[in-house]
Amino acid sequence: MKANVEIPKGAIMQRGGKVLGVKPRTPLGMMGADELERMAAVIRRFEIPYVKLTSGQRFLLSGLPPEDMEAARGMLGDMAGFTPHYVQACPGTDVCEFGLRDSMEVGRRLEELLVSLDLPAKVKAGVSGCPRCCGESMVRDLGLVGRRSGWTLVFGGNAGIAPRVGDVLADKLSDEEALDLAARVLHIYIDKAPKKIRTARFVERMGLDALKRECGL
């Protein structure tokens, strides 16, 4: 069955090969009443049996028959957009008593950057407003960790089959400096990484010193 089903972009074939999963777009894990109501309407109308909040701060709606996919996407509206790259961010100085940096605003701008780029492979980013690292920044392709002295930027982290803690490229960065360095290292990744090679393997191949030189550090 699985081989005969055309999987729409942004959908995930589920175990058994008969139903799809879809992850509505939730930038930085944020949702308002309108988004929650739209998602609830889709769950009720199509009787989706399995709804789970993922580790990446996104909802997985699993159990959608392929023939209902387009109708569900229509109901979700702009939440149905395909996003291979995403930013996981903690609340930062918005609400957290431990927040040292504005992780939500920097995370929003970082997501805009990721969406604008044609990257070789999926990129997961983490933005944490303090060293407690609730955004899991150290094990993300690109991570920012907030400290009193500024942002620390790490690159090449991975929490998958072959875990890797990201390498520190620079610290004591302002918001603008952090976003500028993020853009520089991502463009180097675009220029030099083969297709489908994630950042962890790219850094291992290139070497940290060589990457820093390319970044002008």
JSON list of C-alpha atoms in Angstrom, two decimals:
[
{"chain": "A", "resi": 1, "resn": "MET", "atom": "CA", "xyz": [0.00, 0.00, 0.00]},
{"chain": "A", "resi": 2, "resn": "LYS", "atom": "CA", "xyz": [2.76, 2.43, 0.97]},
{"chain": "A", "resi": 3, "resn": "ALA", "atom": "CA", "xyz": [4.47, 2.34, -2.42]},
{"chain": "A", "resi": 4, "resn": "ASN", "atom": "CA", "xyz": [1.19, 3.14, -4.24]},
{"chain": "A", "resi": 5, "resn": "VAL", "atom": "CA", "xyz": [0.27, 6.23, -2.21]},
{"chain": "A", "resi": 6, "resn": "GLU", "atom": "CA", "xyz": [1.44, 9.64, -3.40]},
{"chain": "A", "resi": 7, "resn": "ILE", "atom": "CA", "xyz": [2.49, 11.49, -0.27]},
{"chain": "A", "resi": 8, "resn": "PRO", "atom": "CA", "xyz": [1.68, 15.22, -0.40]},
{"chain": "A", "resi": 9, "resn": "LYS", "atom": "CA", "xyz": [4.53, 17.61, 0.43]},
{"chain": "A", "resi": 10, "resn": "GLY", "atom": "CA", "xyz": [4.63, 18.24, 4.14]},
{"chain": "A", "resi": 11, "resn": "ALA", "atom": "CA", "xyz": [2.84, 15.01, 5.08]},
{"chain": "A", "resi": 12, "resn": "ILE", "atom": "CA", "xyz": [4.42, 11.96, 6.70]},
{"chain": "A", "resi": 13, "resn": "MET", "atom": "CA", "xyz": [3.40, 8.39, 5.91]},
{"chain": "A", "resi": 14, "resn": "GLN", "atom": "CA", "xyz": [2.62, 6.65, 9.18]},
{"chain": "A", "resi": 15, "resn": "ARG", "atom": "CA", "xyz": [3.35, 3.10, 10.32]},
{"chain": "A", "resi": 16, "resn": "GLY", "atom": "CA", "xyz": [1.35, 0.62, 8.26]},
{"chain": "A", "resi": 17, "resn": "GLY", "atom": "CA", "xyz": [1.43, 2.76, 5.12]},
{"chain": "A", "resi": 18, "resn": "LYS", "atom": "CA", "xyz": [-2.29, 3.64, 5.07]},
{"chain": "A", "resi": 19, "resn": "VAL", "atom": "CA", "xyz": [-2.63, 6.99, 6.85]},
{"chain": "A", "resi": 20, "resn": "LEU", "atom": "CA", "xyz": [-0.74, 10.27, 6.97]},
{"chain": "A", "resi": 21, "resn": "GLY", "atom": "CA", "xyz": [0.56, 12.52, 9.70]},
{"chain": "A", "resi": 22, "resn": "VAL", "atom": "CA", "xyz": [0.74, 16.29, 9.38]},
{"chain": "A", "resi": 23, "resn": "LYS", "atom": "CA", "xyz": [2.43, 18.88, 11.57]},
{"chain": "A", "resi": 24, "resn": "PRO", "atom": "CA", "xyz": [0.62, 22.25, 11.51]},
{"chain": "A", "resi": 25, "resn": "ARG", "atom": "CA", "xyz": [2.99, 25.20, 11.39]},
{"chain": "A", "resi": 26, "resn": "THR", "atom": "CA", "xyz": [3.53, 26.66, 14.87]},
{"chain": "A", "resi": 27, "resn": "PRO", "atom": "CA", "xyz": [6.39, 29.20, 14.71]},
{"chain": "A", "resi": 28, "resn": "LEU", "atom": "CA", "xyz": [8.52, 29.00, 17.88]},
{"chain": "A", "resi": 29, "resn": "GLY", "atom": "CA", "xyz": [5.85, 26.75, 19.39]},
{"chain": "A", "resi": 30, "resn": "MET", "atom": "CA", "xyz": [3.39, 29.65, 19.67]},
{"chain": "A", "resi": 31, "resn": "MET", "atom": "CA", "xyz": [-0.34, 29.38, 18.99]},
{"chain": "A", "resi": 32, "resn": "GLY", "atom": "CA", "xyz": [-3.30, 31.66, 19.60]},
{"chain": "A", "resi": 33, "resn": "ALA", "atom": "CA", "xyz": [-7.01, 30.92, 20.03]},
{"chain": "A", "resi": 34, "resn": "ASP", "atom": "CA", "xyz": [-7.66, 31.05, 16.26]},
{"chain": "A", "resi": 35, "resn": "GLU", "atom": "CA", "xyz": [-4.93, 28.51, 15.48]},
{"chain": "A", "resi": 36, "resn": "LEU", "atom": "CA", "xyz": [-6.06, 26.19, 18.28]},
{"chain": "A", "resi": 37, "resn": "GLU", "atom": "CA", "xyz": [-9.68, 26.35, 17.07]},
{"chain": "A", "resi": 38, "resn": "ARG", "atom": "CA", "xyz": [-8.69, 25.61, 13.46]},
{"chain": "A", "resi": 39, "resn": "MET", "atom": "CA", "xyz": [-6.63, 22.64, 14.53]},
{"chain": "A", "resi": 40, "resn": "ALA", "atom": "CA", "xyz": [-9.43, 21.35, 16.78]},
{"chain": "A", "resi": 41, "resn": "ALA", "atom": "CA", "xyz": [-11.90, 21.66, 13.89]},
{"chain": "A", "resi": 42, "resn": "VAL", "atom": "CA", "xyz": [-9.65, 19.50, 11.68]},
{"chain": "A", "resi": 43, "resn": "ILE", "atom": "CA", "xyz": [-9.25, 16.90, 14.43]},
{"chain": "A", "resi": 44, "resn": "ARG", "atom": "CA", "xyz": [-13.04, 16.69, 14.92]},
{"chain": "A", "resi": 45, "resn": "ARG", "atom": "CA", "xyz": [-14.07, 16.74, 11.26]},
{"chain": "A", "resi": 46, "resn": "PHE", "atom": "CA", "xyz": [-11.65, 14.00, 10.16]},
{"chain": "A", "resi": 47, "resn": "GLU", "atom": "CA", "xyz": [-11.78, 12.11, 13.47]},
{"chain": "A", "resi": 48, "resn": "ILE", "atom": "CA", "xyz": [-8.01, 12.15, 13.81]},
{"chain": "A", "resi": 49, "resn": "PRO", "atom": "CA", "xyz": [-7.25, 9.54, 16.47]},
{"chain": "A", "resi": 50, "resn": "TYR", "atom": "CA", "xyz": [-3.74, 10.55, 17.52]},
{"chain": "A", "resi": 51, "resn": "VAL", "atom": "CA", "xyz": [-2.63, 14.07, 18.46]},
{"chain": "A", "resi": 52, "resn": "LYS", "atom": "CA", "xyz": [0.76, 14.57, 20.08]},
{"chain": "A", "resi": 53, "resn": "LEU", "atom": "CA", "xyz": [2.98, 17.50, 20.99]},
{"chain": "A", "resi": 54, "resn": "THR", "atom": "CA", "xyz": [6.43, 16.66, 19.62]},
{"chain": "A", "resi": 55, "resn": "SER", "atom": "CA", "xyz": [9.82, 17.35, 21.19]},
{"chain": "A", "resi": 56, "resn": "GLY", "atom": "CA", "xyz": [10.30, 20.11, 18.59]},
{"chain": "A", "resi": 57, "resn": "GLN", "atom": "CA", "xyz": [7.35, 22.14, 19.94]},
{"chain": "A", "resi": 58, "resn": "ARG", "atom": "CA", "xyz": [5.02, 21.11, 17.10]},
{"chain": "A", "resi": 59, "resn": "PHE", "atom": "CA", "xyz": [1.76, 19.15, 17.00]},
{"chain": "A", "resi": 60, "resn": "LEU", "atom": "CA", "xyz": [1.57, 15.86, 15.12]},
{"chain": "A", "resi": 61, "resn": "LEU", "atom": "CA", "xyz": [-1.90, 15.00, 13.80]},
{"chain": "A", "resi": 62, "resn": "SER", "atom": "CA", "xyz": [-1.68, 11.32, 12.87]},
{"chain": "A", "resi": 63, "resn": "GLY", "atom": "CA", "xyz": [-4.28, 9.10, 11.25]},
{"chain": "A", "resi": 64, "resn": "LEU", "atom": "CA", "xyz": [-5.45, 11.25, 8.33]},
{"chain": "A", "resi": 65, "resn": "PRO", "atom": "CA", "xyz": [-6.49, 9.28, 5.20]},
{"chain": "A", "resi": 66, "resn": "PRO", "atom": "CA", "xyz": [-4.60, 10.51, 2.09]},
{"chain": "A", "resi": 67, "resn": "GLU", "atom": "CA", "xyz": [-7.85, 11.45, 0.33]},
{"chain": "A", "resi": 68, "resn": "ASP", "atom": "CA", "xyz": [-8.66, 13.94, 3.13]},
{"chain": "A", "resi": 69, "resn": "MET", "atom": "CA", "xyz": [-5.27, 15.65, 3.11]},
{"chain": "A", "resi": 70, "resn": "GLU", "atom": "CA", "xyz": [-6.10, 18.57, 0.82]},
{"chain": "A", "resi": 71, "resn": "ALA", "atom": "CA", "xyz": [-9.35, 19.35, 2.64]},
{"chain": "A", "resi": 72, "resn": "ALA", "atom": "CA", "xyz": [-7.52, 19.32, 5.98]},
{"chain": "A", "resi": 73, "resn": "ARG", "atom": "CA", "xyz": [-4.83, 21.62, 4.63]},
{"chain": "A", "resi": 74, "resn": "GLY", "atom": "CA", "xyz": [-7.52, 24.01, 3.40]},
{"chain": "A", "resi": 75, "resn": "MET", "atom": "CA", "xyz": [-9.03, 24.18, 6.88]},
{"chain": "A", "resi": 76, "resn": "LEU", "atom": "CA", "xyz": [-5.63, 24.75, 8.48]},
{"chain": "A", "resi": 77, "resn": "GLY", "atom": "CA", "xyz": [-4.89, 27.68, 6.16]},
{"chain": "A", "resi": 78, "resn": "ASP", "atom": "CA", "xyz": [-1.47, 29.24, 6.74]},
{"chain": "A", "resi": 79, "resn": "MET", "atom": "CA", "xyz": [-0.77, 26.61, 9.40]},
{"chain": "A", "resi": 80, "resn": "ALA", "atom": "CA", "xyz": [-0.50, 24.02, 6.64]},
{"chain": "A", "resi": 81, "resn": "GLY", "atom": "CA", "xyz": [2.72, 25.46, 5.19]},
{"chain": "A", "resi": 82, "resn": "PHE", "atom": "CA", "xyz": [5.56, 22.96, 4.70]},
{"chain": "A", "resi": 83, "resn": "THR", "atom": "CA", "xyz": [8.49, 23.85, 6.99]},
{"chain": "A", "resi": 84, "resn": "PRO", "atom": "CA", "xyz": [11.52, 21.52, 6.77]},
{"chain": "A", "resi": 85, "resn": "HIS", "atom": "CA", "xyz": [13.49, 23.96, 8.93]},
{"chain": "A", "resi": 86, "resn": "TYR", "atom": "CA", "xyz": [12.27, 25.17, 12.29]},
{"chain": "A", "resi": 87, "resn": "VAL", "atom": "CA", "xyz": [13.35, 27.04, 15.40]},
{"chain": "A", "resi": 88, "resn": "GLN", "atom": "CA", "xyz": [12.75, 25.72, 18.90]},
{"chain": "A", "resi": 89, "resn": "ALA", "atom": "CA", "xyz": [12.81, 28.57, 21.41]},
{"chain": "A", "resi": 90, "resn": "CYS", "atom": "CA", "xyz": [12.27, 28.99, 25.12]},
{"chain": "A", "resi": 91, "resn": "PRO", "atom": "CA", "xyz": [10.15, 31.90, 26.48]},
{"chain": "A", "resi": 92, "resn": "GLY", "atom": "CA", "xyz": [13.27, 33.92, 27.33]},
{"chain": "A", "resi": 93, "resn": "THR", "atom": "CA", "xyz": [12.77, 37.36, 28.84]},
{"chain": "A", "resi": 94, "resn": "ASP", "atom": "CA", "xyz": [9.09, 37.42, 27.78]},
{"chain": "A", "resi": 95, "resn": "VAL", "atom": "CA", "xyz": [7.92, 35.47, 30.83]},
{"chain": "A", "resi": 96, "resn": "CYS", "atom": "CA", "xyz": [10.71, 33.32, 32.33]},
{"chain": "A", "resi": 97, "resn": "GLU", "atom": "CA", "xyz": [12.33, 34.48, 35.58]},
{"chain": "A", "resi": 98, "resn": "PHE", "atom": "CA", "xyz": [15.65, 32.99, 34.43]},
{"chain": "A", "resi": 99, "resn": "GLY", "atom": "CA", "xyz": [15.62, 34.59, 30.97]},
{"chain": "A", "resi": 100, "resn": "LEU", "atom": "CA", "xyz": [18.67, 36.70, 30.16]},
{"chain": "A", "resi": 101, "resn": "ARG", "atom": "CA", "xyz": [18.05, 37.28, 26.45]},
{"chain": "A", "resi": 102, "resn": "ASP", "atom": "CA", "xyz": [15.02, 37.85, 24.21]},
{"chain": "A", "resi": 103, "resn": "SER", "atom": "CA", "xyz": [14.91, 34.36, 22.71]},
{"chain": "A", "resi": 104, "resn": "MET", "atom": "CA", "xyz": [11.47, 34.79, 21.13]},
{"chain": "A", "resi": 105, "resn": "GLU", "atom": "CA", "xyz": [12.38, 37.87, 19.07]},
{"chain": "A", "resi": 106, "resn": "VAL", "atom": "CA", "xyz": [15.77, 36.50, 18.04]},
{"chain": "A", "resi": 107, "resn": "GLY", "atom": "CA", "xyz": [14.15, 33.13, 17.31]},
{"chain": "A", "resi": 108, "resn": "ARG", "atom": "CA", "xyz": [11.55, 34.82, 15.10]},
{"chain": "A", "resi": 109, "resn": "ARG", "atom": "CA", "xyz": [14.24, 36.57, 13.09]},
{"chain": "A", "resi": 110, "resn": "LEU", "atom": "CA", "xyz": [16.30, 33.39, 12.86]},
{"chain": "A", "resi": 111, "resn": "GLU", "atom": "CA", "xyz": [13.29, 31.50, 11.50]},
{"chain": "A", "resi": 112, "resn": "GLU", "atom": "CA", "xyz": [12.80, 34.20, 8.85]},
{"chain": "A", "resi": 113, "resn": "LEU", "atom": "CA", "xyz": [16.43, 33.68, 7.84]},
{"chain": "A", "resi": 114, "resn": "LEU", "atom": "CA", "xyz": [16.09, 29.90, 7.61]},
{"chain": "A", "resi": 115, "resn": "VAL", "atom": "CA", "xyz": [12.93, 30.11, 5.52]},
{"chain": "A", "resi": 116, "resn": "SER", "atom": "CA", "xyz": [14.67, 32.46, 3.07]},
{"chain": "A", "resi": 117, "resn": "LEU", "atom": "CA", "xyz": [17.58, 30.07, 2.35]},
{"chain": "A", "resi": 118, "resn": "ASP", "atom": "CA", "xyz": [17.90, 27.05, 0.06]},
{"chain": "A", "resi": 119, "resn": "LEU", "atom": "CA", "xyz": [19.75, 24.80, 2.51]},
{"chain": "A", "resi": 120, "resn": "PRO", "atom": "CA", "xyz": [21.42, 21.46, 1.62]},
{"chain": "A", "resi": 121, "resn": "ALA", "atom": "CA", "xyz": [19.47, 19.55, 4.27]},
{"chain": "A", "resi": 122, "resn": "LYS", "atom": "CA", "xyz": [17.03, 20.00, 7.13]},
{"chain": "A", "resi": 123, "resn": "VAL", "atom": "CA", "xyz": [18.22, 22.52, 9.72]},
{"chain": "A", "resi": 124, "resn": "LYS", "atom": "CA", "xyz": [16.88, 22.55, 13.26]},
{"chain": "A", "resi": 125, "resn": "ALA", "atom": "CA", "xyz": [17.71, 25.59, 15.37]},
{"chain": "A", "resi": 126, "resn": "GLY", "atom": "CA", "xyz": [17.47, 26.12, 19.09]},
{"chain": "A", "resi": 127, "resn": "VAL", "atom": "CA", "xyz": [17.36, 29.45, 20.90]},
{"chain": "A", "resi": 128, "resn": "SER", "atom": "CA", "xyz": [17.75, 29.47, 24.68]},
{"chain": "A", "resi": 129, "resn": "GLY", "atom": "CA", "xyz": [17.51, 32.66, 26.71]},
{"chain": "A", "resi": 130, "resn": "CYS", "atom": "CA", "xyz": [19.83, 31.41, 29.45]},
{"chain": "A", "resi": 131, "resn": "PRO", "atom": "CA", "xyz": [22.47, 28.69, 30.03]},
{"chain": "A", "resi": 132, "resn": "ARG", "atom": "CA", "xyz": [19.78, 26.26, 31.26]},
{"chain": "A", "resi": 133, "resn": "CYS", "atom": "CA", "xyz": [19.35, 25.68, 27.53]},
{"chain": "A", "resi": 134, "resn": "CYS", "atom": "CA", "xyz": [15.65, 24.77, 27.43]},
{"chain": "A", "resi": 135, "resn": "GLY", "atom": "CA", "xyz": [15.74, 25.34, 23.65]},
{"chain": "A", "resi": 136, "resn": "GLU", "atom": "CA", "xyz": [18.18, 22.39, 23.39]},
{"chain": "A", "resi": 137, "resn": "SER", "atom": "CA", "xyz": [20.57, 24.70, 21.57]},
{"chain": "A", "resi": 138, "resn": "MET", "atom": "CA", "xyz": [23.68, 22.56, 22.08]},
{"chain": "A", "resi": 139, "resn": "VAL", "atom": "CA", "xyz": [22.24, 19.61, 20.14]},
{"chain": "A", "resi": 140, "resn": "ARG", "atom": "CA", "xyz": [20.73, 21.56, 17.25]},
{"chain": "A", "resi": 141, "resn": "ASP", "atom": "CA", "xyz": [22.20, 22.29, 13.83]},
{"chain": "A", "resi": 142, "resn": "LEU", "atom": "CA", "xyz": [22.42, 25.92, 14.86]},
{"chain": "A", "resi": 143, "resn": "GLY", "atom": "CA", "xyz": [22.06, 27.04, 18.44]},
{"chain": "A", "resi": 144, "resn": "LEU", "atom": "CA", "xyz": [22.06, 30.27, 20.40]},
{"chain": "A", "resi": 145, "resn": "VAL", "atom": "CA", "xyz": [22.53, 30.31, 24.18]},
{"chain": "A", "resi": 146, "resn": "GLY", "atom": "CA", "xyz": [21.87, 33.54, 26.06]},
{"chain": "A", "resi": 147, "resn": "ARG", "atom": "CA", "xyz": [24.20, 34.73, 28.81]},
{"chain": "A", "resi": 148, "resn": "ARG", "atom": "CA", "xyz": [24.58, 38.03, 30.67]},
{"chain": "A", "resi": 149, "resn": "SER", "atom": "CA", "xyz": [27.51, 38.84, 28.38]},
{"chain": "A", "resi": 150, "resn": "GLY", "atom": "CA", "xyz": [25.55, 38.10, 25.18]},
{"chain": "A", "resi": 151, "resn": "TRP", "atom": "CA", "xyz": [24.79, 35.18, 22.88]},
{"chain": "A", "resi": 152, "resn": "THR", "atom": "CA", "xyz": [26.94, 32.09, 22.39]},
{"chain": "A", "resi": 153, "resn": "LEU", "atom": "CA", "xyz": [26.52, 30.62, 18.89]},
{"chain": "A", "resi": 154, "resn": "VAL", "atom": "CA", "xyz": [27.05, 26.89, 18.34]},
{"chain": "A", "resi": 155, "resn": "PHE", "atom": "CA", "xyz": [26.92, 24.98, 15.06]},
{"chain": "A", "resi": 156, "resn": "GLY", "atom": "CA", "xyz": [26.81, 21.33, 14.04]},
{"chain": "A", "resi": 157, "resn": "GLY", "atom": "CA", "xyz": [24.84, 19.82, 16.92]},
{"chain": "A", "resi": 158, "resn": "ASN", "atom": "CA", "xyz": [22.70, 16.73, 16.49]},
{"chain": "A", "resi": 159, "resn": "ALA", "atom": "CA", "xyz": [20.50, 14.64, 18.79]},
{"chain": "A", "resi": 160, "resn": "GLY", "atom": "CA", "xyz": [19.78, 11.80, 16.38]},
{"chain": "A", "resi": 161, "resn": "ILE", "atom": "CA", "xyz": [21.28, 8.34, 15.88]},
{"chain": "A", "resi": 162, "resn": "ALA", "atom": "CA", "xyz": [24.82, 9.70, 16.18]},
{"chain": "A", "resi": 163, "resn": "PRO", "atom": "CA", "xyz": [24.50, 12.48, 18.80]},
{"chain": "A", "resi": 164, "resn": "ARG", "atom": "CA", "xyz": [26.90, 15.40, 18.67]},
{"chain": "A", "resi": 165, "resn": "VAL", "atom": "CA", "xyz": [27.23, 18.50, 20.82]},
{"chain": "A", "resi": 166, "resn": "GLY", "atom": "CA", "xyz": [27.57, 21.58, 18.62]},
{"chain": "A", "resi": 167, "resn": "ASP", "atom": "CA", "xyz": [30.85, 23.49, 18.37]},
{"chain": "A", "resi": 168, "resn": "VAL", "atom": "CA", "xyz": [31.07, 26.99, 19.79]},
{"chain": "A", "resi": 169, "resn": "LEU", "atom": "CA", "xyz": [31.86, 29.48, 17.03]},
{"chain": "A", "resi": 170, "resn": "ALA", "atom": "CA", "xyz": [31.71, 32.68, 19.08]},
{"chain": "A", "resi": 171, "resn": "ASP", "atom": "CA", "xyz": [30.35, 34.18, 22.29]},
{"chain": "A", "resi": 172, "resn": "LYS", "atom": "CA", "xyz": [29.49, 37.54, 23.84]},
{"chain": "A", "resi": 173, "resn": "LEU", "atom": "CA", "xyz": [27.47, 38.42, 20.74]},
{"chain": "A", "resi": 174, "resn": "SER", "atom": "CA", "xyz": [24.75, 41.07, 20.52]},
{"chain": "A", "resi": 175, "resn": "ASP", "atom": "CA", "xyz": [21.45, 40.18, 18.82]},
{"chain": "A", "resi": 176, "resn": "GLU", "atom": "CA", "xyz": [22.65, 41.64, 15.52]},
{"chain": "A", "resi": 177, "resn": "GLU", "atom": "CA", "xyz": [26.07, 40.00, 15.74]},
{"chain": "A", "resi": 178, "resn": "ALA", "atom": "CA", "xyz": [24.51, 36.62, 16.50]},
{"chain": "A", "resi": 179, "resn": "LEU", "atom": "CA", "xyz": [22.12, 36.82, 13.55]},
{"chain": "A", "resi": 180, "resn": "ASP", "atom": "CA", "xyz": [24.88, 38.06, 11.24]},
{"chain": "A", "resi": 181, "resn": "LEU", "atom": "CA", "xyz": [27.14, 35.15, 12.20]},
{"chain": "A", "resi": 182, "resn": "ALA", "atom": "CA", "xyz": [24.23, 32.73, 11.80]},
{"chain": "A", "resi": 183, "resn": "ALA", "atom": "CA", "xyz": [23.72, 34.00, 8.25]},
{"chain": "A", "resi": 184, "resn": "ARG", "atom": "CA", "xyz": [27.45, 33.72, 7.46]},
{"chain": "A", "resi": 185, "resn": "VAL", "atom": "CA", "xyz": [27.84, 30.15, 8.68]},
{"chain": "A", "resi": 186, "resn": "LEU", "atom": "CA", "xyz": [24.64, 29.05, 6.95]},
{"chain": "A", "resi": 187, "resn": "HIS", "atom": "CA", "xyz": [25.84, 30.49, 3.64]},
{"chain": "A", "resi": 188, "resn": "ILE", "atom": "CA", "xyz": [29.14, 28.60, 4.04]},
{"chain": "A", "resi": 189, "resn": "TYR", "atom": "CA", "xyz": [27.09, 25.46, 4.69]},
{"chain": "A", "resi": 190, "resn": "ILE", "atom": "CA", "xyz": [25.09, 26.14, 1.51]},
{"chain": "A", "resi": 191, "resn": "ASP", "atom": "CA", "xyz": [28.22, 26.72, -0.57]},
{"chain": "A", "resi": 192, "resn": "LYS", "atom": "CA", "xyz": [30.29, 23.77, 0.66]},
{"chain": "A", "resi": 193, "resn": "ALA", "atom": "CA", "xyz": [28.04, 20.98, 1.94]},
{"chain": "A", "resi": 194, "resn": "PRO", "atom": "CA", "xyz": [26.81, 18.19, -0.36]},
{"chain": "A", "resi": 195, "resn": "LYS", "atom": "CA", "xyz": [23.06, 17.78, -0.62]},
{"chain": "A", "resi": 196, "resn": "LYS", "atom": "CA", "xyz": [21.38, 15.94, 2.27]},
{"chain": "A", "resi": 197, "resn": "ILE", "atom": "CA", "xyz": [24.44, 16.24, 4.55]},
{"chain": "A", "resi": 198, "resn": "ARG", "atom": "CA", "xyz": [23.36, 17.63, 7.93]},
{"chain": "A", "resi": 199, "resn": "THR", "atom": "CA", "xyz": [25.50, 20.19, 9.74]},
{"chain": "A", "resi": 200, "resn": "ALA", "atom": "CA", "xyz": [27.00, 17.73, 12.25]},
{"chain": "A", "resi": 201, "resn": "ARG", "atom": "CA", "xyz": [28.59, 15.61, 9.54]},
{"chain": "A", "resi": 202, "resn": "PHE", "atom": "CA", "xyz": [29.54, 18.75, 7.58]},
{"chain": "A", "resi": 203, "resn": "VAL", "atom": "CA", "xyz": [31.51, 20.18, 10.52]},
{"chain": "A", "resi": 204, "resn": "GLU", "atom": "CA", "xyz": [33.22, 16.82, 11.11]},
{"chain": "A", "resi": 205, "resn": "ARG", "atom": "CA", "xyz": [34.33, 16.76, 7.48]},
{"chain": "A", "resi": 206, "resn": "MET", "atom": "CA", "xyz": [35.40, 20.39, 7.24]},
{"chain": "A", "resi": 207, "resn": "GLY", "atom": "CA", "xyz": [36.91, 20.80, 10.70]},
{"chain": "A", "resi": 208, "resn": "LEU", "atom": "CA", "xyz": [36.14, 23.50, 13.25]},
{"chain": "A", "resi": 209, "resn": "ASP", "atom": "CA", "xyz": [39.26, 25.60, 12.61]},
{"chain": "A", "resi": 210, "resn": "ALA", "atom": "CA", "xyz": [38.61, 25.71, 8.86]},
{"chain": "A", "resi": 211, "resn": "LEU", "atom": "CA", "xyz": [34.96, 26.65, 9.45]},
{"chain": "A", "resi": 212, "resn": "LYS", "atom": "CA", "xyz": [35.96, 29.48, 11.78]},
{"chain": "A", "resi": 213, "resn": "ARG", "atom": "CA", "xyz": [38.41, 30.81, 9.20]},
{"chain": "A", "resi": 214, "resn": "GLU", "atom": "CA", "xyz": [35.68, 30.79, 6.55]},
{"chain": "A", "resi": 215, "resn": "CYS", "atom": "CA", "xyz": [33.45, 32.72, 8.96]},
{"chain": "A", "resi": 216, "resn": "GLY", "atom": "CA", "xyz": [36.19, 35.31, 9.50]},
{"chain": "A", "resi": 217, "resn": "LEU", "atom": "CA", "xyz": [36.65, 34.38, 13.15]}
]
